[in-house]
Tab-separated table of C-alpha atoms in Angstrom:
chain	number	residue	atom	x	y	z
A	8	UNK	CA	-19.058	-26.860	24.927
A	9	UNK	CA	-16.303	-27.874	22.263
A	10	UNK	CA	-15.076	-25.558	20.478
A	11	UNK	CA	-15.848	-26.417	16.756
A	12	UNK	CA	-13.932	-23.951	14.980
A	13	UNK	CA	-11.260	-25.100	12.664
A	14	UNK	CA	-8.570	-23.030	10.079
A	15	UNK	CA	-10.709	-23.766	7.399
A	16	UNK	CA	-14.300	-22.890	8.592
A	17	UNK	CA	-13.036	-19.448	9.724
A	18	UNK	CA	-11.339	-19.133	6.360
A	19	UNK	CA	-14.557	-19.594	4.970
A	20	UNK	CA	-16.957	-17.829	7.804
A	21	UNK	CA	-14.960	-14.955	8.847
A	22	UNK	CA	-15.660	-12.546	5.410
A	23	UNK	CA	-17.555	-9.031	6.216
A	24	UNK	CA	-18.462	-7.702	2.908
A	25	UNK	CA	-19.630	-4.324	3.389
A	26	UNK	CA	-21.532	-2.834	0.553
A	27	UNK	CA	-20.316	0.728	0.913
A	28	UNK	CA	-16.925	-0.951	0.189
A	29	UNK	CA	-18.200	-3.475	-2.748
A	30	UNK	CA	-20.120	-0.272	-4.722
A	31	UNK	CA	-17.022	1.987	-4.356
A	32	UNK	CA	-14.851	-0.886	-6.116
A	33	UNK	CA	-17.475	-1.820	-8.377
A	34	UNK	CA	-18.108	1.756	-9.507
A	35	UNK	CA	-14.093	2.859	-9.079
A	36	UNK	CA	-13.228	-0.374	-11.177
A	37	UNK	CA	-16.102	0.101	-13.903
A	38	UNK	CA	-15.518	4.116	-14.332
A	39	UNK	CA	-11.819	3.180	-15.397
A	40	UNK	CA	-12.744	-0.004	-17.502
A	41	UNK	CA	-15.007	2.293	-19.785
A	42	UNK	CA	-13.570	5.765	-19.572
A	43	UNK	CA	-9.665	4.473	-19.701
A	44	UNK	CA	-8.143	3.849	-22.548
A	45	UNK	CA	-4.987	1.850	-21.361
A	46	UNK	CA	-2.679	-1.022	-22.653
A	47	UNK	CA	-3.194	-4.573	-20.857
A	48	UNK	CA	-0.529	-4.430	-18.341
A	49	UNK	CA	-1.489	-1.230	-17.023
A	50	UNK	CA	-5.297	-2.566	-16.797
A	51	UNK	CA	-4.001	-5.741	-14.726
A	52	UNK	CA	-2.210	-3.539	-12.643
A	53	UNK	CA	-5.735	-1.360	-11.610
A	54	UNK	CA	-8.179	-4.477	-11.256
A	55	UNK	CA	-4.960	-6.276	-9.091
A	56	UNK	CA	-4.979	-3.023	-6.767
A	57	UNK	CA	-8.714	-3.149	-6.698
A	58	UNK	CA	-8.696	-6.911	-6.200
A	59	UNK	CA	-5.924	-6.548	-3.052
A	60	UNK	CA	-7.863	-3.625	-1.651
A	61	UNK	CA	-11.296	-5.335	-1.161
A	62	UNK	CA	-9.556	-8.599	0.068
A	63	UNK	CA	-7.693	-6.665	2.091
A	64	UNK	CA	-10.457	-4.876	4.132
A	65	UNK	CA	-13.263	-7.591	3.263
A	66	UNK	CA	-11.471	-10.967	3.670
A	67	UNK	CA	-10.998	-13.309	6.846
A	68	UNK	CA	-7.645	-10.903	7.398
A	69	UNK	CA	-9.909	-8.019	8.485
A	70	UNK	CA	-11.376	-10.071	10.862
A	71	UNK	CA	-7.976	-11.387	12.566
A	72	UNK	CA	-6.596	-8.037	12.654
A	73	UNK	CA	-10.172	-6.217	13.929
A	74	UNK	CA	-10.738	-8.400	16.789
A	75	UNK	CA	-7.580	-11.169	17.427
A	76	UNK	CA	-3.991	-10.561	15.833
A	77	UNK	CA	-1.984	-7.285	15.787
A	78	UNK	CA	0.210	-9.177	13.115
A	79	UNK	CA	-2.502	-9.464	10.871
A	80	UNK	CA	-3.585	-6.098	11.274
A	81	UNK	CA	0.442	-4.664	9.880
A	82	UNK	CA	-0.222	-7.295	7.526
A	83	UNK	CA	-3.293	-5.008	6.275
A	84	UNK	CA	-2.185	-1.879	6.687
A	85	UNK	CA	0.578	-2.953	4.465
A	86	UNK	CA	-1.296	-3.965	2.185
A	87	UNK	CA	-3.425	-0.303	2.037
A	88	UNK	CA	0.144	1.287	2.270
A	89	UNK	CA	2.412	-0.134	0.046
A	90	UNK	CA	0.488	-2.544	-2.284
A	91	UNK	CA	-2.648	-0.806	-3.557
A	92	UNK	CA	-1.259	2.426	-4.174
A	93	UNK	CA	0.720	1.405	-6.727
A	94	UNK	CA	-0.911	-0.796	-8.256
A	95	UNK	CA	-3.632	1.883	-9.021
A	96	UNK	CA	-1.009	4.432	-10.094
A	97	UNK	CA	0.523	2.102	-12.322
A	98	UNK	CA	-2.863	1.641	-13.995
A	99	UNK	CA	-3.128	5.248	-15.169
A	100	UNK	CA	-1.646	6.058	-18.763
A	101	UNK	CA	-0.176	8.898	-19.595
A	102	UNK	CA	-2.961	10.792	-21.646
A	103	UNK	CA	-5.534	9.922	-19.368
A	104	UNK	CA	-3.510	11.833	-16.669
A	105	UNK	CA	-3.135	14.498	-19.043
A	106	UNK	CA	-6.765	15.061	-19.922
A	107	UNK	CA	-7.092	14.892	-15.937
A	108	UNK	CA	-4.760	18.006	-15.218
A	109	UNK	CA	-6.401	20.031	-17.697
A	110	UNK	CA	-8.848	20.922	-15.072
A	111	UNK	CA	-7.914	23.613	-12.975
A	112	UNK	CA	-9.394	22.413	-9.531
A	113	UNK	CA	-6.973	19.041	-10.523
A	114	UNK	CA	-3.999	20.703	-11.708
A	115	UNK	CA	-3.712	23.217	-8.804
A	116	UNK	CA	-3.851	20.082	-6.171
A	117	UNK	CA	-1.813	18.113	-7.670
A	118	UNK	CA	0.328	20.609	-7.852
A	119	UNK	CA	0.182	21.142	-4.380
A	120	UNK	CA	-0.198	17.639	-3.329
A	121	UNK	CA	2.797	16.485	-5.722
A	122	UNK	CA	5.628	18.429	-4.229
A	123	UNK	CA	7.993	15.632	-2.963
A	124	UNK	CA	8.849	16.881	0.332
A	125	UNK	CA	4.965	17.308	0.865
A	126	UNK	CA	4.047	13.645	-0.230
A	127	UNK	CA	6.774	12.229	1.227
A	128	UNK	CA	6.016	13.517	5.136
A	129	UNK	CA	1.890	12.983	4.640
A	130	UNK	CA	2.531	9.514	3.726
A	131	UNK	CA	5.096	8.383	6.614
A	132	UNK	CA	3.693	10.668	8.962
A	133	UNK	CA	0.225	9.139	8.797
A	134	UNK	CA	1.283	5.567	8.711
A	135	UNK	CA	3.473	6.163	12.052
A	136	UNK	CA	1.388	8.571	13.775
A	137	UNK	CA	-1.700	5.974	13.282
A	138	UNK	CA	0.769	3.383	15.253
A	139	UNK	CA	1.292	5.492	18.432
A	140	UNK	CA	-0.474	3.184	21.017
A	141	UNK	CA	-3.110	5.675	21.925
A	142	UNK	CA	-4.470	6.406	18.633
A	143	UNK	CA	-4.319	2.679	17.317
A	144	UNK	CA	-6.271	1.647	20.544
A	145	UNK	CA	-8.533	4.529	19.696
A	146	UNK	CA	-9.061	3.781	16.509
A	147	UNK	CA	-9.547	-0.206	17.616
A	148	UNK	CA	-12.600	0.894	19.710
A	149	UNK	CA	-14.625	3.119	17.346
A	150	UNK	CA	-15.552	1.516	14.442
A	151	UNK	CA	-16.079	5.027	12.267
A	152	UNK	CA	-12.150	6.329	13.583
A	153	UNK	CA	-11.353	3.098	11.972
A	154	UNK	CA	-12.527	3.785	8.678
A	155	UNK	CA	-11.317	7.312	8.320
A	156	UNK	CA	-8.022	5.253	9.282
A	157	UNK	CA	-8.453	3.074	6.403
A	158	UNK	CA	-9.035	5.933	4.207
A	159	UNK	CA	-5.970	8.298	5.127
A	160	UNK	CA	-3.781	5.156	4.719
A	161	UNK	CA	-5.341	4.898	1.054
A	162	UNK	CA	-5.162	8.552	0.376
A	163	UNK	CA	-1.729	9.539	2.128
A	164	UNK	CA	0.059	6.709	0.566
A	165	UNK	CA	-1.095	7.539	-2.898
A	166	UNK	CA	0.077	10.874	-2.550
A	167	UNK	CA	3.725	9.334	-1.092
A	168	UNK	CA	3.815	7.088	-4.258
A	169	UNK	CA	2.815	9.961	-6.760
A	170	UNK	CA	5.629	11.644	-7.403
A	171	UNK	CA	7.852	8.213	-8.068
A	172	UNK	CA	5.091	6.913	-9.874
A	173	UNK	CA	3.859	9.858	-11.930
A	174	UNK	CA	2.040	9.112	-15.226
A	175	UNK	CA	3.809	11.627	-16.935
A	176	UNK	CA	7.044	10.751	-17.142
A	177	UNK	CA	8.561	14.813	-17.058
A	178	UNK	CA	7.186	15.056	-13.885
A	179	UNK	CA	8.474	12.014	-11.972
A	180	UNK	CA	11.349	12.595	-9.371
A	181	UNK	CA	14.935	12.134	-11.186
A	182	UNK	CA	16.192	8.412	-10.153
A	183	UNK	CA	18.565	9.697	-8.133
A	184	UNK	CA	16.297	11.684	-5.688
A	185	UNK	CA	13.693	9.052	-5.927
A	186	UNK	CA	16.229	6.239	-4.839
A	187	UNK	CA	16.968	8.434	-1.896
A	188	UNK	CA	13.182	9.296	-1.210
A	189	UNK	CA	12.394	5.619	-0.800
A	190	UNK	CA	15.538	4.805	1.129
A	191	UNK	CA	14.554	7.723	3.474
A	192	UNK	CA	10.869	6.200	3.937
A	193	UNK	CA	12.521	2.465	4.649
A	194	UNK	CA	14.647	3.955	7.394
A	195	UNK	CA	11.697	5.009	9.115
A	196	UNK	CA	9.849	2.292	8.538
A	197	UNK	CA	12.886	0.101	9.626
A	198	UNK	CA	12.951	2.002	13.134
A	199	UNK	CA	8.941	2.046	13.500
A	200	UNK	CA	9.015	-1.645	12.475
A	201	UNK	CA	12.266	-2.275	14.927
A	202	UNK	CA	9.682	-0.793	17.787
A	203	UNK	CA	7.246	-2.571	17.612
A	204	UNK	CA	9.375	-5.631	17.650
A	205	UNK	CA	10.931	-5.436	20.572
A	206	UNK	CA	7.941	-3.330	22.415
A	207	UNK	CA	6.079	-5.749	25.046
A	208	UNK	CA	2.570	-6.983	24.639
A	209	UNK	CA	-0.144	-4.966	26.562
A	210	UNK	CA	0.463	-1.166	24.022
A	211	UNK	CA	-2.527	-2.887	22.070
A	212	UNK	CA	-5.024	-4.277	24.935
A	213	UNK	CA	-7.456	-5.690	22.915
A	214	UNK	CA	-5.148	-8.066	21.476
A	215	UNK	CA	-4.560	-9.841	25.117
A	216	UNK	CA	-8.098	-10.842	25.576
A	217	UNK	CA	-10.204	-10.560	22.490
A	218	UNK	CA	-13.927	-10.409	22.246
A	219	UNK	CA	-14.031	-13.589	20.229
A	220	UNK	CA	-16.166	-12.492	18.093
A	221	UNK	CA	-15.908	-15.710	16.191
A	222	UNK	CA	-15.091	-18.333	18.464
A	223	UNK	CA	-11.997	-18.464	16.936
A	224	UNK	CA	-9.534	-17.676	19.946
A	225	UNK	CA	-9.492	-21.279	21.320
A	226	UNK	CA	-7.901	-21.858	17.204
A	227	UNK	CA	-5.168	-19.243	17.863
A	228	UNK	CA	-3.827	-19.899	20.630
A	229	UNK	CA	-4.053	-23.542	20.863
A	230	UNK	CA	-3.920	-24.700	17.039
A	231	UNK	CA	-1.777	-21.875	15.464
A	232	UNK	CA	0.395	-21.377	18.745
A	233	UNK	CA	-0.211	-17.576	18.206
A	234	UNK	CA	0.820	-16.159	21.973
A	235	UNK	CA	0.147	-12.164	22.420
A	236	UNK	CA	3.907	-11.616	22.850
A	237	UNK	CA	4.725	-13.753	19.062
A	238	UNK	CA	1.659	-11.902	17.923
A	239	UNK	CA	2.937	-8.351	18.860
A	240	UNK	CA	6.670	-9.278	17.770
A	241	UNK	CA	5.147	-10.857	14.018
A	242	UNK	CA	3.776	-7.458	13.486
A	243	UNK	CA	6.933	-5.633	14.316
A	244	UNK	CA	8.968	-7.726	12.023
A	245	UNK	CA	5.881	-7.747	9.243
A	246	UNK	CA	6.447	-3.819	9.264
A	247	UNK	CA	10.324	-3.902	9.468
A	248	UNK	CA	11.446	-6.451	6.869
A	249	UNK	CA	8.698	-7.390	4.145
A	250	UNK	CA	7.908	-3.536	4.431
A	251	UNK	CA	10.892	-2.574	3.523
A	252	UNK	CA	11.544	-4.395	1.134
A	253	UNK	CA	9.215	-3.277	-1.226
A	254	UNK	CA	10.949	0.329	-0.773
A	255	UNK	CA	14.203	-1.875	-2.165
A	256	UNK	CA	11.985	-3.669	-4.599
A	257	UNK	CA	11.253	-0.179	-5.705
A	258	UNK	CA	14.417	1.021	-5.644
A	259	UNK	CA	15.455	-1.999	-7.769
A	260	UNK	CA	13.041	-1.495	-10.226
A	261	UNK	CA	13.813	2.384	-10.740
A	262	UNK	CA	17.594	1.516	-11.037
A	263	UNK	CA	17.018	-1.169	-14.065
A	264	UNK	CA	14.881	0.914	-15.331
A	265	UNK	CA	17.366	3.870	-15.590
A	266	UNK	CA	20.289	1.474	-17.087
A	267	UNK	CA	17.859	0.039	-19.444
A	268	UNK	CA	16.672	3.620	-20.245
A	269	UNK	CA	20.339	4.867	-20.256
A	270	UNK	CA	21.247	1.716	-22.649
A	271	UNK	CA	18.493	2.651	-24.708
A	272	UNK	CA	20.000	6.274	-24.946
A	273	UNK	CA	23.498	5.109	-26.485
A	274	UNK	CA	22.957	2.308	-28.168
A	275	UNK	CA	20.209	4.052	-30.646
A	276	UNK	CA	22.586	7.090	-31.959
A	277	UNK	CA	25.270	4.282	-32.049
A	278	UNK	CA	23.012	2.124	-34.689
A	279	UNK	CA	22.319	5.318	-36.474
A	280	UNK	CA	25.757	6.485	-37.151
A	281	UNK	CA	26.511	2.887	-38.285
A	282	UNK	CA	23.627	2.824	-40.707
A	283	UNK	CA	25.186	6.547	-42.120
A	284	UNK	CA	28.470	4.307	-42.506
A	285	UNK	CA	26.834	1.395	-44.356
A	286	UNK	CA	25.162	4.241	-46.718
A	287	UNK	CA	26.212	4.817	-50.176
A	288	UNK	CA	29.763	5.807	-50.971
């Protein structure tokens, strides 16, 4: 039998949609639409995370990294790790985060849940611990493990990216710790990514001889030129350079954003005192 499978049949074939997943974005998505009140920017950001995370876990990447490619599979979980997050966060004005942590149950755990060196070990200790051959496989094989993996990614990695991202500005890490809280988390991602690079193929079994689910292994290997050894050393450098660089991205953005704030801070009282001078004599 010829195999019929091309690039762009799978691209078109090879979506799950899963209806727990489409409600929970539909609801998430129309909850914030009506209930939040926030500026446009802030609203692109939430649909945009909302938009990544159900391509992310519903489009033909899910399949590649479920059943063929552990490259595509980093290429999700960065995507649940450093993409969605803060997209979401970014989405939440201030006063609706204020009218949030008026409730006790919500102010308590976040208080909790927002202390740095807290949010800052859940998040990278999840994401590497998930990683560790045995659990990965584990989760591989068991469709339900694989879910709750999904959803400590989501949840851990929200709490990492609270306390830079905090809607209320008084409560967001100083620039100086938070430049040094990111470049701590791109270290480790750096040596987990610098790992898996240079680890040899057979630590993820069922990426040597897939089920082929989809007929689409023949396409791989053949048409793509995807071997398991460029597969496994893809993901490695997936998690070591483009992850890290959104950590620097980050860092980037917190840095202009303190030299525009501290700009901001002199150049005001300085066009104050000159308008005093220009006053009446």
């Amino acid at each position: 039998m010829v195999n019929t499978m091309t690039t762009t049949r799978f691209l078109f074939t090879a979506w799950d949609f899963e209806w727990s997943i489409n409600i929970g974005c539909v609801v998430l998505l129309a909850a914030y639409l009506w209930r939040v009140r926030a500026g446009v920017w802030r609203s692109i950001s939430f649909v945009l995370g909302i938009v990544v995370l159900v391509l992310s876990l519903e489009s033909p990447l899910d399949a590649l990294g479920d059943d063929y490619l552990f490259s595509a599979h980093m290429a999700q979980h960065l995507l649940l790790i450093l993409i969605v997050p803060p997209l979401l966060l970014i989405g939440i004005p201030e006063q609706t985060a204020r009218g949030w942590l008026r409730i006790h149950l919500v102010a308590k755990a976040e208080h909790w849940l927002g202390r740095p060196v807290l949010a800052w070990f859940a998040g990278i200790f999840v994401m590497t611990l998930w990683h560790v051959p045995v659990f990965y496989n584990f989760a591989l094989a068991h469709e339900g493990v694989h879910i709750f993996q999904h959803i400590s990614f989501l949840v851990t990695a929200t709490i990492f990216w609270w306390p830079v991202l905090h809607p209320l500005p008084e409560r967001r890490l100083g620039t100086g710790i938070a430049v040094f809280y990111l470049f701590a988390a791109a270290a480790e991602n750096s040596v987990l990514g610098i790992i898996l690079t240079f680890m040899a193929p057979g630590h993820y079994p069922a990426y040597l001889h897939p089920d082929d689910d989809y007929g689409a292994l023949h396409l791989i290997r053949d048409s793509w030129g995807v071997s398991p050894a460029f597969d496994q050393r893809l993901g490695g450098l997936l998690m070591w350079i483009p992850g890290c660089s959104i950590y620097f991205i980050a860092i980037l953005a917190l840095l202009a954003f303190w030299y525009a704030k501290q700009d901001t801070d002199v150049e005001i009282p300085r066009r104050l005192a000159m308008q005093a001078d220009a006053g009446p004599r």
